Coordinates of C-alpha atoms and ligand atoms in Angstrom, one line a residue:
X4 CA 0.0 0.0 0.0
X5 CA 2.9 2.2 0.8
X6 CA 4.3 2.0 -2.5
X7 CA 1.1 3.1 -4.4
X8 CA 0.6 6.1 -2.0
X9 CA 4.3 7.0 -2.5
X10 CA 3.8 6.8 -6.7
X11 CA 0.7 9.1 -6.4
X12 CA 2.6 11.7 -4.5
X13 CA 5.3 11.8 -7.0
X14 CA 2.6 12.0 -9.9
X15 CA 0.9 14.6 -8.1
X16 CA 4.0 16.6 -7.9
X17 CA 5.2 16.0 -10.8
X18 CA 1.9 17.3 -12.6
X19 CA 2.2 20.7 -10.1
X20 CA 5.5 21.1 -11.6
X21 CA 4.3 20.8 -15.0
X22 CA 0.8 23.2 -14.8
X23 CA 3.5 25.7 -12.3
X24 CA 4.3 28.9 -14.6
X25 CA 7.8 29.1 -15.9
X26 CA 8.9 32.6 -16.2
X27 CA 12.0 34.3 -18.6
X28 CA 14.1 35.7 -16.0
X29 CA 12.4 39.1 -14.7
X30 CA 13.5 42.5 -14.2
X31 CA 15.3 43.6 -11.2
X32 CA 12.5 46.0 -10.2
X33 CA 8.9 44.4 -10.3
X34 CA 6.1 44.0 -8.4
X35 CA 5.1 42.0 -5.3
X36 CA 2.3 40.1 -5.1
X37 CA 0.3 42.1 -3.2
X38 CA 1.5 44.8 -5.5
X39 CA 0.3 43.0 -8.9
X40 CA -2.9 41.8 -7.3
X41 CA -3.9 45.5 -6.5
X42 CA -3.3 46.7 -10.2
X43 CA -5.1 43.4 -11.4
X44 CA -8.4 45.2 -9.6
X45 CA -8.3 48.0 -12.2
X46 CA -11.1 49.7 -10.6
X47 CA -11.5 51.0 -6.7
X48 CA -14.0 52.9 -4.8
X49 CA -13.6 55.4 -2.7
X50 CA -16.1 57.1 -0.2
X51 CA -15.4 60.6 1.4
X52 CA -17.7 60.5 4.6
X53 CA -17.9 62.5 8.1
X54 CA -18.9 65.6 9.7
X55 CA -18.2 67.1 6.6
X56 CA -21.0 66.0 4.7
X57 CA -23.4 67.1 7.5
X58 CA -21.4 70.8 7.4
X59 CA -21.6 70.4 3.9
X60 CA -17.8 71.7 3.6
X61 CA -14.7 70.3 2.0
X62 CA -11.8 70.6 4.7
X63 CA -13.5 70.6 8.3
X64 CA -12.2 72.8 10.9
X65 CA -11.8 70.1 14.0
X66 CA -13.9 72.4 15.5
X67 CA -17.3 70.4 14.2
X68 CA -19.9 68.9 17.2
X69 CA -20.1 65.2 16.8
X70 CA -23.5 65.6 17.6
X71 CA -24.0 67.2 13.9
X72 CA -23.1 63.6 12.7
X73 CA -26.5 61.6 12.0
X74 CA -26.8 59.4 9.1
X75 CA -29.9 57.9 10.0
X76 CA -30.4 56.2 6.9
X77 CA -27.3 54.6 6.4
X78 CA -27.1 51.2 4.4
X79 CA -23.0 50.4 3.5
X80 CA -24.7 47.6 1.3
X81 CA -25.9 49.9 -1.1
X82 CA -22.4 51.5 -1.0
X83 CA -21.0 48.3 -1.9
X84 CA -24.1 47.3 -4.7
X85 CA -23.1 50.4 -6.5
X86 CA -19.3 49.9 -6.5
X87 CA -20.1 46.6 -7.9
X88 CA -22.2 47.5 -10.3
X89 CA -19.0 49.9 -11.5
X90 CA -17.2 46.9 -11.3
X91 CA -15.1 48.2 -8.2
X92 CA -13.3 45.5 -6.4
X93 CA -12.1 47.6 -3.0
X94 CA -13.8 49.9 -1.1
X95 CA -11.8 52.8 0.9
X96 CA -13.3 55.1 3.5
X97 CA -12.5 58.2 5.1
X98 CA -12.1 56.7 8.4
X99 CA -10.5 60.0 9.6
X100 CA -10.9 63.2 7.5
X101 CA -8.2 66.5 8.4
X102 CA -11.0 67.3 10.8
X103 CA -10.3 64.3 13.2
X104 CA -13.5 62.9 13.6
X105 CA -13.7 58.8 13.5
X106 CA -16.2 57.2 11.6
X107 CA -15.4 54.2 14.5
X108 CA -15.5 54.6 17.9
X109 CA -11.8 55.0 19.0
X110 CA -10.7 54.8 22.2
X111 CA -8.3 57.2 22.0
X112 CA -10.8 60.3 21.2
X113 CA -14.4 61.3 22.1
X114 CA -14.6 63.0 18.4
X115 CA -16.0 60.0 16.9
X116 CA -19.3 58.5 16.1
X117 CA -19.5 57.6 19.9
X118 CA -20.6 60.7 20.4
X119 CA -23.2 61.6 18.0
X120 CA -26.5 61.2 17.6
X121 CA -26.7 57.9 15.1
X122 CA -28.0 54.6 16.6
X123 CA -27.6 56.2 20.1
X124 CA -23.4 56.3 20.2
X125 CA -23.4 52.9 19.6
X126 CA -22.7 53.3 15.6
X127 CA -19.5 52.1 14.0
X128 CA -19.7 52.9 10.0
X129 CA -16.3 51.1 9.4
X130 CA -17.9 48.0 10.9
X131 CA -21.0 48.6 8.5
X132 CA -18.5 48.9 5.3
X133 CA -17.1 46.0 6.6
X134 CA -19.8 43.4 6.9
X135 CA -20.6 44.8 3.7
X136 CA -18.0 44.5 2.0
X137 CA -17.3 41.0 3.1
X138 CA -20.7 39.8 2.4
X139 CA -20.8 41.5 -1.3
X140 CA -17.1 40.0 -1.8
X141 CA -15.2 43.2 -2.5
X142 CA -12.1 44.1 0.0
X143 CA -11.6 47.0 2.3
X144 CA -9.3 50.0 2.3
X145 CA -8.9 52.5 5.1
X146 CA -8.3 56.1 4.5
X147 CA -7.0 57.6 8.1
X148 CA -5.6 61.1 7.7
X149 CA -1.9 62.0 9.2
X150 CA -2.8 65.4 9.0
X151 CA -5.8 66.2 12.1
X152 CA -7.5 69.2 13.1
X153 CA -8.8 68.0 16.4
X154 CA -6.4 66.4 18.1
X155 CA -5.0 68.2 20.5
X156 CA -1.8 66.0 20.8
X157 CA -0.8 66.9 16.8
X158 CA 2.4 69.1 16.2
X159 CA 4.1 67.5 19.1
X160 CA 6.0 63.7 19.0
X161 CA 3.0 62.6 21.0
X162 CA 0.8 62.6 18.2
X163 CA 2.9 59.9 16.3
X164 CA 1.9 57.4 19.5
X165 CA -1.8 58.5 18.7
X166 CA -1.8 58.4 15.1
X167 CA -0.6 54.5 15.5
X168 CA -3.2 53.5 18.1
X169 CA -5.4 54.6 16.4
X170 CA -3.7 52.5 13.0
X171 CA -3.4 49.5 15.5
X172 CA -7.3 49.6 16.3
X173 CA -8.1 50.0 12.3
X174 CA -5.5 47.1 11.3
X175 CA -6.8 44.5 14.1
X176 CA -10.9 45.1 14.5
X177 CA -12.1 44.4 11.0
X178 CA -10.5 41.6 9.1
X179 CA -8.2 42.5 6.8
X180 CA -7.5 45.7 4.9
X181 CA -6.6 45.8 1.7
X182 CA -5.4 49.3 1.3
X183 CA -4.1 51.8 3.4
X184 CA -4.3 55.2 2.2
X185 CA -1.9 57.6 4.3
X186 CA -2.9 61.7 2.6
X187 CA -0.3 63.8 2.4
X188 CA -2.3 67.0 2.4
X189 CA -1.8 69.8 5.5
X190 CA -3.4 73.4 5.4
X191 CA -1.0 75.8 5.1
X192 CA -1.8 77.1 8.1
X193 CA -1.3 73.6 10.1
X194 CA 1.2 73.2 12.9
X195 CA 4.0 71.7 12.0
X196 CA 4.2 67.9 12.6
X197 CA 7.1 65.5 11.9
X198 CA 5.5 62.6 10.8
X199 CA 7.2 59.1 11.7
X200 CA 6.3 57.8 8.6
X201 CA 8.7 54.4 8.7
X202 CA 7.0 53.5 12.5
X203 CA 3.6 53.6 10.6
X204 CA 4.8 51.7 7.8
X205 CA 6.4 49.1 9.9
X206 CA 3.3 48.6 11.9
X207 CA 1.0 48.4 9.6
X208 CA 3.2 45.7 7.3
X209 CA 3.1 43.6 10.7
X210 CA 0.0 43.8 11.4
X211 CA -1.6 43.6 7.9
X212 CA 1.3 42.5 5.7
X213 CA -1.2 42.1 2.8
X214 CA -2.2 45.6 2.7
X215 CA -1.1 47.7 0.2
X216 CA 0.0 51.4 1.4
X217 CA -0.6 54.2 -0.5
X218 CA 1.3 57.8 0.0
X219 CA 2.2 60.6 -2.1
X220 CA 5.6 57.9 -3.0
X221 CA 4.0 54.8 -2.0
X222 CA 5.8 52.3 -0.5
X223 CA 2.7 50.1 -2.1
X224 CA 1.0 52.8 -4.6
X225 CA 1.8 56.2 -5.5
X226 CA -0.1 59.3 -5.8
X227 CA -0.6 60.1 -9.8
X228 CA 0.1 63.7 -9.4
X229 CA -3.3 65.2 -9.8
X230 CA -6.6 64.7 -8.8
X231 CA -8.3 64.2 -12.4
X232 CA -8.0 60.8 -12.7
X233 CA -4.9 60.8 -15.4
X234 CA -1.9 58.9 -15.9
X235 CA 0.6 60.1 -18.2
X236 CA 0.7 59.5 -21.6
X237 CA 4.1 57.3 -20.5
X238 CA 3.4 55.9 -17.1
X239 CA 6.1 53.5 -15.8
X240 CA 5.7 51.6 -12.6
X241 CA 8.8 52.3 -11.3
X242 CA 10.3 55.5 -9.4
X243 CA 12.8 56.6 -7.4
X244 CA 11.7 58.2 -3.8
X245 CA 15.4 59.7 -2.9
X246 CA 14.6 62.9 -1.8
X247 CA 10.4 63.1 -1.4
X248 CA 8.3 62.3 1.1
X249 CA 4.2 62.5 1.2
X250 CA 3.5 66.1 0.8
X251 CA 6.7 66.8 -0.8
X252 CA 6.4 64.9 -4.3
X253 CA 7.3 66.3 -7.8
X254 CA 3.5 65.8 -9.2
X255 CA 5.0 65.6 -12.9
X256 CA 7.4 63.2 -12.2
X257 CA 5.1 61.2 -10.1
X258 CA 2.7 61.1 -13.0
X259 CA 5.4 59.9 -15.3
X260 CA 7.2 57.7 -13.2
X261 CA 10.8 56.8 -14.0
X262 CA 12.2 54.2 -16.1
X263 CA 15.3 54.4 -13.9
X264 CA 13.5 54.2 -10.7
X265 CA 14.7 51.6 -8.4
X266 CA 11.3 50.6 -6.4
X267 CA 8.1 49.5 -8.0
X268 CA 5.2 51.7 -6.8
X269 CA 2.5 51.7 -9.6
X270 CA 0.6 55.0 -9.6
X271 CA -3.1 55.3 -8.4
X272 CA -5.1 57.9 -10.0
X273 CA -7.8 59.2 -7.6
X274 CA -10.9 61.4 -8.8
X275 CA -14.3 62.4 -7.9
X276 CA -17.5 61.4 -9.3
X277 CA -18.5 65.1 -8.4
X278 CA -16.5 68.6 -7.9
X279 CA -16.0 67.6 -4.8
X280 CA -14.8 64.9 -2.4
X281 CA -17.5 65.2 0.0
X282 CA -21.3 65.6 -1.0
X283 CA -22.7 68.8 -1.6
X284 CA -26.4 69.2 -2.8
X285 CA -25.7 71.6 -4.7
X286 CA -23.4 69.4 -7.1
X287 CA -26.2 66.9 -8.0
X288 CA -26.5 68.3 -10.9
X289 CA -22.8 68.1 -11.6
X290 CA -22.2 64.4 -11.3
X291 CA -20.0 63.2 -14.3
X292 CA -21.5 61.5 -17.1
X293 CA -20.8 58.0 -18.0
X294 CA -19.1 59.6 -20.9
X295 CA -16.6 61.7 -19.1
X296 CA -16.1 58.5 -16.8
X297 CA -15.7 56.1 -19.1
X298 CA -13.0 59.1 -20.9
X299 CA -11.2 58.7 -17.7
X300 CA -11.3 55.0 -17.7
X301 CA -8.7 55.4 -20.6
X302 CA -6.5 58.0 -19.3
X303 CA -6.1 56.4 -15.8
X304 CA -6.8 52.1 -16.3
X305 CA -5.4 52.6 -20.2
X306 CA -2.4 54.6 -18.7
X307 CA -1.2 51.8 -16.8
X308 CA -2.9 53.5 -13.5
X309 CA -5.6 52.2 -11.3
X310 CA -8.5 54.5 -11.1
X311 CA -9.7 55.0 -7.6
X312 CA -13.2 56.8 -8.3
X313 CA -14.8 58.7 -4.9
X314 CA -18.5 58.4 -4.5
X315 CA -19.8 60.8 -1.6
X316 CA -22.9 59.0 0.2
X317 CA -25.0 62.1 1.3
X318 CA -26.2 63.1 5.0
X319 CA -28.8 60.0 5.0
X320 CA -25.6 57.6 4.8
X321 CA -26.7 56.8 1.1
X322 CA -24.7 57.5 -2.6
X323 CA -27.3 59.9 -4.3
X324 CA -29.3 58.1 -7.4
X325 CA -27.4 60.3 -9.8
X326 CA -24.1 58.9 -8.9
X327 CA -25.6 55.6 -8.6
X328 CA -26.9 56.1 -12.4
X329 CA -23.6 57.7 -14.1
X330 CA -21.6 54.3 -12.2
X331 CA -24.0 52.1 -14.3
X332 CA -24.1 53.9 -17.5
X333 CA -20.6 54.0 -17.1
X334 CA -20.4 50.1 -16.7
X335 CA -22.8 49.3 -19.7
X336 CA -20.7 51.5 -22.2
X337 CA -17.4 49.5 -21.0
X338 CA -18.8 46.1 -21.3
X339 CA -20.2 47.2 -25.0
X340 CA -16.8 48.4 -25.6
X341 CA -15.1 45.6 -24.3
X342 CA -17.4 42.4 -25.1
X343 CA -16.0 41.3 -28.7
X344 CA -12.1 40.9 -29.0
X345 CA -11.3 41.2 -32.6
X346 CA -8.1 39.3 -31.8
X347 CA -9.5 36.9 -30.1
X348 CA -7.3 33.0 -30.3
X349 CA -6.2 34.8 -33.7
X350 CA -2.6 34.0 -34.9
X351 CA 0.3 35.8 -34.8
X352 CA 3.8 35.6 -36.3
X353 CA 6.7 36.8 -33.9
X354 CA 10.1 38.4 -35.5
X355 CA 11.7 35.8 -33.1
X356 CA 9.8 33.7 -29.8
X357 CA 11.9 32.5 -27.3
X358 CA 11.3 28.9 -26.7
X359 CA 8.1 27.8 -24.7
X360 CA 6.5 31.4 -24.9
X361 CA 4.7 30.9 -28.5
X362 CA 2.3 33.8 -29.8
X363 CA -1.1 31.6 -28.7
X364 CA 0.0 33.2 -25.6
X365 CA -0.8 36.1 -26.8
X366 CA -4.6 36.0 -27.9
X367 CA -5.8 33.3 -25.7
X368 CA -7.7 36.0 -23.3
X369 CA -5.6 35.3 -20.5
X370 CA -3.2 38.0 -19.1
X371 CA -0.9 35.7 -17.4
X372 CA 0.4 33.8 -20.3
X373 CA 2.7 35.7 -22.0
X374 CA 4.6 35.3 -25.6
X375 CA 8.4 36.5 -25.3
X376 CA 11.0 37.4 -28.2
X377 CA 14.4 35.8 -28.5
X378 CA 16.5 36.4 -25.4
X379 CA 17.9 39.8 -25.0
X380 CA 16.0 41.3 -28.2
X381 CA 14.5 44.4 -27.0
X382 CA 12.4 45.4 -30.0
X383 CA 10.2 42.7 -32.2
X384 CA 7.9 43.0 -34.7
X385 CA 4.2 41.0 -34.0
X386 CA 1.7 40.1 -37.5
X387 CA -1.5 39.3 -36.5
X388 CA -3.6 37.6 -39.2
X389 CA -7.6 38.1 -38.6
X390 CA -9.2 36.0 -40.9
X391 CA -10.9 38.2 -42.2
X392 CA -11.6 42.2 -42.4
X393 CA -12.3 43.3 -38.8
X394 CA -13.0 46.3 -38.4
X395 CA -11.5 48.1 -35.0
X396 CA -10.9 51.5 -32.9
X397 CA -9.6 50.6 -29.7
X398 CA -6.8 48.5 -28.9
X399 CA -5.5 47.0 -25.8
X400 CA -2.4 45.9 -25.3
X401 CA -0.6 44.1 -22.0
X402 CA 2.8 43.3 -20.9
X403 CA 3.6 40.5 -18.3
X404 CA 4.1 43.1 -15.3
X405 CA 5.3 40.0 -13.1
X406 CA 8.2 40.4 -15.0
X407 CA 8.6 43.9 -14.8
X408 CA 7.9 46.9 -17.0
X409 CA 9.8 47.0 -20.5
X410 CA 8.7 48.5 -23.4
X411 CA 9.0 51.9 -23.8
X412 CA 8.1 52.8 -27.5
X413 CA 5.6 50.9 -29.6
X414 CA 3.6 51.7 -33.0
X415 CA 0.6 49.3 -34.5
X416 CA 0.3 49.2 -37.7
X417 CA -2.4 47.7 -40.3
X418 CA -2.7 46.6 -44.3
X419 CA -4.9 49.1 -46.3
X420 CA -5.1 48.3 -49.7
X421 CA -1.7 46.2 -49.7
X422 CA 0.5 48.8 -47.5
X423 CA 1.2 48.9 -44.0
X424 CA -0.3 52.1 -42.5
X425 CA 0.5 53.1 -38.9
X426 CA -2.9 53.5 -36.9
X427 CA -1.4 53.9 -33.4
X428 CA 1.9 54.6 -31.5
X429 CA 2.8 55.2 -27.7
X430 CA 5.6 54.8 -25.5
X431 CA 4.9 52.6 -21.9
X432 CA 2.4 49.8 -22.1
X433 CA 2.9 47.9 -18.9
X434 CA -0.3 46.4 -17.0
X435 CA -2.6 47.6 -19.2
X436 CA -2.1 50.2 -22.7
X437 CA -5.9 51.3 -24.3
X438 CA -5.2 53.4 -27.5
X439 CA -8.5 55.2 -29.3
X440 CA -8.2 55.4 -32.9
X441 CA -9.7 58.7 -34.4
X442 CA -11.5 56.6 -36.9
X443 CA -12.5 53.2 -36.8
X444 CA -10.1 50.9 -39.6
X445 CA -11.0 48.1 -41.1
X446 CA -8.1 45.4 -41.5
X447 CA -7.0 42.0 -41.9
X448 CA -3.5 41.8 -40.9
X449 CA -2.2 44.4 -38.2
X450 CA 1.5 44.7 -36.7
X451 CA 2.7 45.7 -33.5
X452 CA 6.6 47.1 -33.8
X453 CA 7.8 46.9 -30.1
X454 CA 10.7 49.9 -30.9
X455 CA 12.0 49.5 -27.6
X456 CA 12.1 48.1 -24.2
X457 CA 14.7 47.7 -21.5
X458 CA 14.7 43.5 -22.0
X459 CA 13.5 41.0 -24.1
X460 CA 10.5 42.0 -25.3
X461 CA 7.5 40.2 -24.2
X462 CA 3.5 41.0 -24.1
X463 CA 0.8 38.8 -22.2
X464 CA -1.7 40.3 -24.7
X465 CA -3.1 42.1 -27.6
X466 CA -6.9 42.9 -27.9
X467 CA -9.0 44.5 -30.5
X468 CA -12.3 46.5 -30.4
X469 CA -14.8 47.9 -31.6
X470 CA -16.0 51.4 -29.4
X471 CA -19.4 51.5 -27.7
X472 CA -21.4 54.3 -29.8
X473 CA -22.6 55.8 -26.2
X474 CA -18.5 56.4 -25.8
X475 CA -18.1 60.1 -27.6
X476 CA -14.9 61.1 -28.6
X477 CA -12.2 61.3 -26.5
X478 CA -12.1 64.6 -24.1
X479 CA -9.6 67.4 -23.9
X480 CA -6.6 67.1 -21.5
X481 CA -6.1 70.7 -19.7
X482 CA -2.8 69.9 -18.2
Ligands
FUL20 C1 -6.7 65.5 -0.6 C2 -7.6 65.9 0.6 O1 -7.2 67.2 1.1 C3 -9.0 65.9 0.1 O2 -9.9 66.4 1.0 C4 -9.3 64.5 -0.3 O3 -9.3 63.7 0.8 C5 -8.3 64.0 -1.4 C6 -8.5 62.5 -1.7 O4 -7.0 64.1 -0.9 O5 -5.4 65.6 -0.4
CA21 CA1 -2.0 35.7 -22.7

């Protein structure tokens, strides 16, 4: 019997072996796991909540009764239905706003939700989120302001003890985090306060070592450099923090990122659905349209960003049905978009394919499999044969980010009439490149020229499409 149980064990093992992914050797800079998973998520939610809303005002004062705080219809499942609907996979609250007042009852401060008027004190909204958020399977992030208004302990060393009980109560109540976003905003007017950044960084990677952490320069996720929502045009993954510190970022060269930089913190690009971050009735009517949401889908998620998208829930505790609306007119024009891929299990001829990483790989619909080029050739030349006339006028294109991020100039290119005419050019690709074509083109071969990359060129996919007609055209960039 012992034998047999011994030759399944080595079958078993040697069919992990075989289905385990084999990898051409990676970068030197690249992502952790955590760090991949997070950009995988593509979209994220984020709610801006508080006294705020109740004060209907931007930037509190610390000054604000917690008694003014009284959401008495509050329902975090609906939060969570409408960032599902948007196809958000994290949710990330304003547990502390600048003003200092918790949305939890923390033991460390009376300016919390223990002292308002909802459900008698006995409230906790980031224990709502929670529940919700585990029971609608999406994952939790906590926003908790370094910069507070209220407590009287800030400007002085003190107030780095206080800032990390209060992490410590976040990171161990409910379950775990997924995201912890550390603001590096401060009125001008603010005390100074030296921030121990690396005690809060090492406290939260031991007690949530799965969280990512974002700040202004990461170590998990940087800040994209403006509040709009967009990536650069060239967006690499990589940066170097020498010399910045949240707060004290170069906002161009954090949109760009560096292709020199030695750490891997992808950029997060963080908008509102409204003006604002909190909700103001008075913006209703200034929610942004699917259109201008979908517009900012390409120029944050097609940049190589995530887009981390604020929804305000007004003073009942509930997201407003004109948000709720633009998030699901938002969602329909993406899946149109998105639902045929013209390159679909199409083939592809490589100008050289290192062995094992064949161009299948490239069209089977699965962004871990990857086709490579010959060892050490950093530019290649992809033909893609269609069949037949497809007509397209957006293109995705992906590189195996695992690996780290290469290319840095690319053209596509397709047959009209017998000649090659280029359609499309950019510089990064990286997790995820979307190019919009002026006009849709109608071809049966195209070509992607990878000009250049840092290492052997390699792509996990290449997808064709055809635009939603709800889409528009593509919207100004004010810089
Ligand atoms: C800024 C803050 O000052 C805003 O109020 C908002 O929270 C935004 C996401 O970050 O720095
Ligand atoms: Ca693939």
């Amino acid at each position: 019997m012992k034998i047999h149980f011994w030759l399944l064990g080595a079958a078993i093992l040697h069919a992990a072996a075989t289905l385990a992914q084999r990898d051409i050797p990676a970068n030197p800079v690249k992502p952790t796991p955590q760090q991949l998973q997070y950009q995988q998520q593509e979209l994220i939610g984020f709610l801006h909540f508080g006294v705020n809303t109740f004060s209907d005002s931007e930037w509190g004062t610390g000054k604000e009764d917690p008694r003014s705080f009284n959401p008495t219809k509050l329902d975090a499942r609906q939060w969570v239905q409408a960032a599902k609907t948007a196809g958000m996979k994290t949710l990330i609250i304003t547990a502390k706003h600048h003003d200092g007042f918790c949305l939890w009852p923390s033991k460390y401060t009376e300016h919390s939700v223990k002292n308002s008027p909802w459900k008698n004190g006995k409230g906790d909204v980031v224990r709502e989120l929670a529940d919700a958020c585990r029971e609608g399977g999406i994952k939790l992030g906590i926003y908790l302001s370094p910069w507070d208004m209220h407590e009287p302990k800030y400007g002085t060393s003190e107030y780095n003890q206080f800032y990390l009980n209060q992490l410590r109560e976040l990171l161990t109540t409910y379950g775990p985090i997924a995201e912890l976003w550390m603001d590096g905003a401060k009125g001008e007017n603010a005390k100074n306060m030296e921030y121990d950044f690396e005690a809060y960084r090492a406290l939260i990677r031991q007690l949530q070592p799965n969280a990512v952490i974002f700040s202004d320069v990461g170590p998990g996720v940087r800040w994209i450099g403006n509040e709009r929502g967009f990536a650069g045009e060239t967006c690499w993954s990589t940066i170097n923090t020498e010399g910045m510190a949240p707060g004290k970022a170069d906002s161009k060269y954090l949109n760009t990122g560096d292709p020199k930089g030695d750490e891997w913190i992808p950029g997060e690009c963080d908008v509102s659905i409204r003006p604002g971050w909190f909700y103001h009735p008075k913006e209703d009517s200034r929610v942004k349209t699917p259109q201008q949401l979908v517009d900012i889908y390409y120029k944050s998620v097609g940049r190589n960003g995530t887009l981390l998208l604020n929804l305000p829930p007004d003073p009942n505790g509930l997201l407003h049905e004109n948000d709720i609306s633009a998030l699901r007119g938002m969602r329909e024009i993406l899946n149109e978009t998105f639902k045929s891929n013209g390159a679909i299990k199409k083939l592809a001829k490589a100008s050289s394919q290192w062995a094992g990483f064949d161009t299948q790989r490239l069209t089977d619909g699965n962004a871990d499999t990857y086709w490579a080029a010959k060892e050490g050739e950093t530019s290649a030349t992809l033909e893609l044969n269609l069949g037949r006339p497809t007509t397209f006028d957006r293109i995705a294109l992906q590189e195996p980010v695992r690996l780290g991020q290469r290319v840095s100039a690319f053209r596509v290119e397709a047959e009209q009439n017998g000649a090659w005419q280029e359609v499309a050019k950019g510089t990064t690709i990286g997790y995820k490149r979307l190019l919009r074509l002026d006009a849709p083109v109608t071809a049966q071969r195209i070509r992607i020229i990878v000009e250049q990359a840092n290492n052997t060129v390699a792509l996990s996919e290449i997808g064709l499409y055809k635009a939603s007609e709800r889409e528009g055209k593509p919207l100004a960039e004010k810089k």
